[in-house]
Amino acid sequence: MKLTEVIVAVAIFLIACTVFSASLINVMRGVDRSEAFSKNAVALLDTDTIIRKEIKKINVPYWKSFDSEFKKEKILLEESLKNIGKDKGFKVESVSSVYDRKRRSEGIKIEWKIYGRKYVCQEFIRQRIVNEE
């Protein structure tokens, strides 16, 4: 009887160790995935903030044509963002102007890529927004 009890106890112990090891491995994988996701999210937010700060540097007074001023500023903005992108690891794909007919406001739309995913950042020029309410 004692040999059977020892064998059953060892079997229960081995099963418990296997379950614990599998659980520990799954927890470690989950932590690694969470950490990678958090790093990507922080990089994404930092990049978006950098792009928005560069857009806000553009100053187009309300009395000037946004289209003509944008053509001048577009080249400088693209070069500036490409230089920053080399250091930060993102790539600007396109820079274009945006017009919101409902609010009669103009802005800049930038399409960029980081970690193989494409994102769009759109910022309206503060000086150009007209509130008709």
Coordinates of N, CA and C in Angstrom, one line a residue:
M1 N 0.8 -1.2 0.0 CA 0.0 0.0 0.0 C 0.9 1.3 0.0
K2 N 1.9 1.2 0.7 CA 2.7 2.4 0.8 C 3.4 2.8 -0.5
L3 N 3.8 1.8 -1.3 CA 4.4 2.1 -2.6 C 3.4 2.7 -3.5
T4 N 2.1 2.3 -3.5 CA 1.1 2.9 -4.3 C 0.8 4.3 -3.9
E5 N 0.8 4.6 -2.6 CA 0.6 5.9 -2.1 C 1.7 6.9 -2.5
V6 N 3.0 6.4 -2.5 CA 4.1 7.2 -2.9 C 4.0 7.5 -4.4
I7 N 3.7 6.5 -5.2 CA 3.6 6.7 -6.7 C 2.5 7.7 -7.0
V8 N 1.3 7.6 -6.3 CA 0.2 8.6 -6.5 C 0.7 10.0 -6.1
A9 N 1.3 10.1 -5.0 CA 1.8 11.4 -4.5 C 2.8 12.0 -5.5
V10 N 3.7 11.2 -6.0 CA 4.7 11.7 -7.0 C 4.0 12.1 -8.3
A11 N 3.0 11.3 -8.7 CA 2.3 11.7 -9.9 C 1.5 13.0 -9.7
I12 N 0.9 13.2 -8.6 CA 0.2 14.4 -8.3 C 1.1 15.6 -8.3
F13 N 2.3 15.4 -7.7 CA 3.3 16.4 -7.6 C 3.8 16.8 -9.0
L14 N 4.1 15.8 -9.9 CA 4.5 16.1 -11.2 C 3.5 16.8 -12.0
I15 N 2.2 16.5 -11.9 CA 1.1 17.2 -12.6 C 1.0 18.6 -12.1
A16 N 1.2 18.8 -10.8 CA 1.1 20.2 -10.3 C 2.3 21.0 -10.7
C17 N 3.5 20.4 -10.8 CA 4.6 21.1 -11.3 C 4.5 21.5 -12.8
T18 N 3.9 20.6 -13.6 CA 3.7 20.8 -15.0 C 2.7 22.0 -15.2
V19 N 1.6 22.0 -14.5 CA 0.6 23.0 -14.5 C 1.2 24.4 -14.1
F20 N 2.0 24.4 -13.1 CA 2.6 25.6 -12.6 C 3.6 26.2 -13.6
S21 N 4.4 25.3 -14.2 CA 5.4 25.7 -15.2 C 4.7 26.3 -16.4
A22 N 3.6 25.6 -16.9 CA 2.9 26.1 -18.0 C 2.3 27.5 -17.7
S23 N 1.8 27.6 -16.5 CA 1.2 28.9 -16.1 C 2.2 30.0 -16.1
L24 N 3.4 29.7 -15.5 CA 4.5 30.7 -15.5 C 5.0 31.1 -16.8
I25 N 5.1 30.1 -17.8 CA 5.5 30.4 -19.1 C 4.5 31.4 -19.8
N26 N 3.2 31.1 -19.6 CA 2.2 32.0 -20.2 C 2.2 33.4 -19.6
V27 N 2.4 33.5 -18.3 CA 2.5 34.8 -17.7 C 3.7 35.5 -18.2
M28 N 4.8 34.9 -18.4 CA 6.0 35.6 -18.9 C 5.8 36.0 -20.4
R29 N 5.2 35.2 -21.2 CA 4.9 35.6 -22.5 C 3.9 36.8 -22.6
G30 N 2.9 36.8 -21.7 CA 2.0 37.9 -21.6 C 2.7 39.2 -21.2
V31 N 3.6 39.1 -20.2 CA 4.3 40.3 -19.8 C 5.2 40.8 -21.0
D32 N 5.8 39.9 -21.7 CA 6.7 40.4 -22.8 C 5.8 41.1 -23.9
R33 N 4.6 40.5 -24.2 CA 3.7 41.1 -25.2 C 3.2 42.5 -24.7
S34 N 2.9 42.6 -23.4 CA 2.4 43.8 -22.9 C 3.5 44.9 -22.9
E35 N 4.7 44.5 -22.6 CA 5.9 45.4 -22.7 C 6.1 45.9 -24.1
A36 N 6.1 45.0 -25.1 CA 6.3 45.4 -26.5 C 5.2 46.3 -26.9
F37 N 3.9 46.0 -26.6 CA 2.8 46.8 -27.0 C 2.9 48.2 -26.3
S38 N 3.3 48.3 -25.1 CA 3.5 49.6 -24.4 C 4.6 50.4 -25.1
K39 N 5.7 49.8 -25.4 CA 6.8 50.5 -26.1 C 6.3 51.1 -27.4
N40 N 5.6 50.2 -28.2 CA 5.1 50.7 -29.5 C 4.1 51.9 -29.3
A41 N 3.2 51.8 -28.3 CA 2.3 52.8 -28.0 C 2.9 54.1 -27.7
V42 N 4.0 54.1 -26.8 CA 4.7 55.3 -26.4 C 5.4 55.9 -27.6
A43 N 6.0 55.0 -28.4 CA 6.7 55.5 -29.6 C 5.7 56.2 -30.6
L44 N 4.6 55.6 -30.7 CA 3.5 56.1 -31.6 C 3.1 57.5 -31.1
L45 N 2.8 57.6 -29.8 CA 2.4 58.9 -29.2 C 3.5 60.0 -29.3
D46 N 4.7 59.6 -29.0 CA 5.8 60.5 -29.1 C 6.0 61.0 -30.6
T47 N 5.9 60.1 -31.5 CA 6.0 60.5 -32.9 C 4.8 61.4 -33.3
D48 N 3.6 61.1 -32.9 CA 2.5 62.0 -33.3 C 2.7 63.4 -32.7
T49 N 3.2 63.4 -31.4 CA 3.4 64.7 -30.8 C 4.5 65.5 -31.5
I50 N 5.5 64.9 -32.0 CA 6.6 65.6 -32.7 C 6.0 66.1 -34.0
I51 N 5.2 65.3 -34.7 CA 4.7 65.8 -36.0 C 3.7 67.0 -35.8
R52 N 2.9 66.9 -34.7 CA 2.0 68.0 -34.5 C 2.7 69.3 -34.1
K53 N 3.8 69.2 -33.3 CA 4.6 70.3 -33.0 C 5.2 71.0 -34.2
E54 N 5.7 70.1 -35.2 CA 6.2 70.7 -36.4 C 5.1 71.4 -37.2
I55 N 3.9 70.8 -37.2 CA 2.8 71.5 -38.0 C 2.5 72.8 -37.3
K56 N 2.5 72.9 -36.0 CA 2.1 74.1 -35.3 C 3.2 75.2 -35.5
K57 N 4.4 74.9 -36.0 CA 5.4 75.9 -36.2 C 5.0 76.7 -37.5
I58 N 4.1 76.2 -38.3 CA 3.7 76.9 -39.5 C 2.8 78.0 -39.1
N59 N 3.1 79.2 -39.6 CA 2.3 80.4 -39.2 C 1.8 81.0 -40.5
V60 N 0.5 80.9 -40.8 CA -0.1 81.5 -42.0 C -1.1 82.5 -41.5
P61 N -0.8 83.8 -41.6 CA -1.8 84.8 -41.2 C -3.1 84.7 -42.0
Y62 N -4.2 85.1 -41.4 CA -5.5 85.0 -42.1 C -5.6 85.8 -43.4
W63 N -4.8 86.8 -43.6 CA -5.0 87.6 -44.8 C -4.2 87.0 -46.0
K64 N -3.4 86.0 -45.7 CA -2.6 85.4 -46.9 C -3.3 84.1 -47.3
S65 N -3.1 83.8 -48.6 CA -3.7 82.6 -49.2 C -3.0 81.4 -48.6
F66 N -3.8 80.5 -48.0 CA -3.2 79.3 -47.4 C -2.5 78.4 -48.4
D67 N -3.1 78.3 -49.6 CA -2.5 77.4 -50.6 C -1.1 77.9 -51.1
S68 N -1.0 79.2 -51.3 CA 0.3 79.7 -51.7 C 1.4 79.6 -50.6
E69 N 1.0 79.8 -49.4 CA 1.9 79.7 -48.3 C 2.2 78.3 -48.0
F70 N 1.3 77.4 -48.2 CA 1.5 76.0 -47.9 C 2.5 75.4 -48.9
K71 N 2.5 75.8 -50.2 CA 3.4 75.4 -51.1 C 4.8 75.7 -50.7
K72 N 5.0 76.9 -50.1 CA 6.3 77.3 -49.6 C 6.8 76.5 -48.4
E73 N 5.8 76.3 -47.5 CA 6.2 75.6 -46.2 C 6.2 74.1 -46.4
K74 N 5.6 73.6 -47.4 CA 5.6 72.1 -47.5 C 6.9 71.5 -47.6
I75 N 7.8 72.1 -48.4 CA 9.1 71.6 -48.7 C 9.9 71.6 -47.4
L76 N 9.9 72.7 -46.7 CA 10.6 72.8 -45.4 C 10.1 71.8 -44.4
L77 N 8.7 71.7 -44.3 CA 8.1 70.7 -43.4 C 8.5 69.3 -43.7
E78 N 8.5 68.9 -45.0 CA 8.9 67.5 -45.3 C 10.3 67.3 -45.0
E79 N 11.2 68.2 -45.3 CA 12.6 68.0 -45.0 C 12.9 67.9 -43.4
S80 N 12.2 68.8 -42.7 CA 12.3 68.8 -41.3 C 11.9 67.4 -40.7
L81 N 10.7 67.0 -41.1 CA 10.2 65.7 -40.6 C 11.0 64.5 -41.1
K82 N 11.6 64.5 -42.3 CA 12.4 63.4 -42.7 C 13.7 63.4 -41.9
N83 N 14.3 64.5 -41.5 CA 15.5 64.5 -40.7 C 15.1 64.0 -39.3
I84 N 14.0 64.4 -38.7 CA 13.6 64.0 -37.4 C 13.3 62.5 -37.5
G85 N 12.6 62.1 -38.5 CA 12.2 60.7 -38.7 C 13.4 59.7 -38.8
K86 N 14.5 60.2 -39.3 CA 15.7 59.3 -39.4 C 16.2 59.0 -37.9
D87 N 16.1 60.0 -37.1 CA 16.6 59.8 -35.7 C 15.5 59.0 -34.9
K88 N 14.3 59.2 -35.1 CA 13.2 58.6 -34.3 C 12.7 57.3 -34.8
G89 N 13.0 57.0 -36.1 CA 12.5 55.7 -36.6 C 11.2 55.7 -37.4
F90 N 10.7 56.9 -37.8 CA 9.5 56.9 -38.6 C 9.8 57.5 -40.0
K91 N 8.9 57.3 -40.9 CA 9.1 57.7 -42.3 C 7.8 58.5 -42.7
V92 N 8.0 59.7 -43.2 CA 6.9 60.5 -43.7 C 6.6 60.1 -45.1
E93 N 5.4 59.7 -45.4 CA 5.0 59.3 -46.8 C 4.4 60.4 -47.6
S94 N 3.6 61.3 -47.0 CA 3.0 62.4 -47.8 C 2.6 63.5 -46.8
V95 N 2.7 64.7 -47.4 CA 2.2 65.9 -46.7 C 1.3 66.6 -47.7
S96 N 0.1 66.9 -47.2 CA -0.9 67.6 -48.0 C -1.8 68.6 -47.2
S97 N -2.4 69.4 -47.9 CA -3.3 70.4 -47.2 C -4.7 69.8 -47.1
V98 N -5.4 70.3 -46.1 CA -6.8 69.8 -45.8 C -7.7 71.1 -45.7
Y99 N -8.9 71.0 -46.2 CA -9.9 72.0 -46.0 C -11.2 71.4 -45.5
D100 N -11.7 72.0 -44.4 CA -12.9 71.5 -43.8 C -14.0 72.6 -44.2
R101 N -14.9 72.2 -45.1 CA -15.9 73.2 -45.6 C -16.9 73.6 -44.5
K102 N -17.2 72.7 -43.6 CA -18.2 73.0 -42.6 C -17.7 74.1 -41.7
R103 N -16.5 74.0 -41.3 CA -15.9 75.1 -40.4 C -15.1 76.1 -41.1
R104 N -14.9 75.9 -42.4 CA -14.1 76.8 -43.2 C -12.7 77.0 -42.6
S105 N -12.1 75.9 -42.3 CA -10.8 75.9 -41.7 C -9.8 75.0 -42.5
E106 N -8.6 75.4 -42.5 CA -7.5 74.8 -43.3 C -6.5 74.2 -42.4
G107 N -5.9 73.1 -42.9 CA -4.9 72.4 -42.1 C -3.9 71.6 -42.9
I108 N -3.2 70.8 -42.2 CA -2.2 70.0 -42.9 C -2.4 68.5 -42.4
K109 N -2.3 67.6 -43.4 CA -2.4 66.2 -43.2 C -1.1 65.5 -43.5
I110 N -0.6 64.7 -42.6 CA 0.6 64.0 -42.8 C 0.4 62.5 -42.7
E111 N 0.8 61.7 -43.7 CA 0.7 60.3 -43.6 C 2.1 59.8 -43.3
W112 N 2.3 58.9 -42.3 CA 3.6 58.5 -41.9 C 3.5 57.0 -41.5
K113 N 4.7 56.4 -41.4 CA 4.8 55.0 -41.1 C 5.8 54.7 -40.0
I114 N 5.4 53.8 -39.1 CA 6.3 53.4 -38.1 C 6.0 51.9 -37.7
Y115 N 7.0 51.1 -37.6 CA 6.9 49.7 -37.3 C 6.0 49.0 -38.3
G116 N 6.1 49.4 -39.5 CA 5.4 48.7 -40.6 C 3.9 49.1 -40.7
R117 N 3.4 50.0 -39.9 CA 2.0 50.4 -39.9 C 1.9 51.9 -40.3
K118 N 0.9 52.2 -41.0 CA 0.6 53.5 -41.6 C -0.3 54.3 -40.7
Y119 N 0.0 55.5 -40.4 CA -0.8 56.4 -39.6 C -1.0 57.7 -40.3
V120 N -2.1 58.4 -39.9 CA -2.4 59.8 -40.4 C -2.5 60.7 -39.3
C121 N -1.9 61.9 -39.4 CA -1.9 63.0 -38.5 C -2.5 64.2 -39.2
Q122 N -3.6 64.8 -38.6 CA -4.2 65.9 -39.3 C -4.3 67.0 -38.2
E123 N -3.8 68.2 -38.5 CA -3.8 69.3 -37.6 C -4.3 70.5 -38.4
F124 N -5.2 71.3 -37.8 CA -5.7 72.5 -38.4 C -4.9 73.7 -37.9
I125 N -4.7 74.6 -38.8 CA -3.9 75.8 -38.4 C -4.7 76.7 -37.5
R126 N -4.2 77.0 -36.4 CA -5.0 77.7 -35.4 C -5.5 79.1 -35.9
Q127 N -4.6 79.8 -36.5 CA -5.0 81.1 -36.9 C -6.0 81.2 -38.0
R128 N -6.3 80.0 -38.7 CA -7.2 80.0 -39.8 C -8.6 79.6 -39.4
I129 N -8.8 79.1 -38.2 CA -10.1 78.6 -37.9 C -11.0 79.7 -37.6
V130 N -12.2 79.7 -38.2 CA -13.2 80.7 -38.0 C -14.4 80.1 -37.3
N131 N -14.8 80.7 -36.2 CA -16.0 80.2 -35.5 C -17.2 81.1 -35.9
E132 N -18.2 80.5 -36.5 CA -19.3 81.3 -37.0 C -20.5 81.2 -36.1
E133 N -20.4 80.6 -34.9 CA -21.5 80.4 -34.0 C -21.8 81.7 -33.2

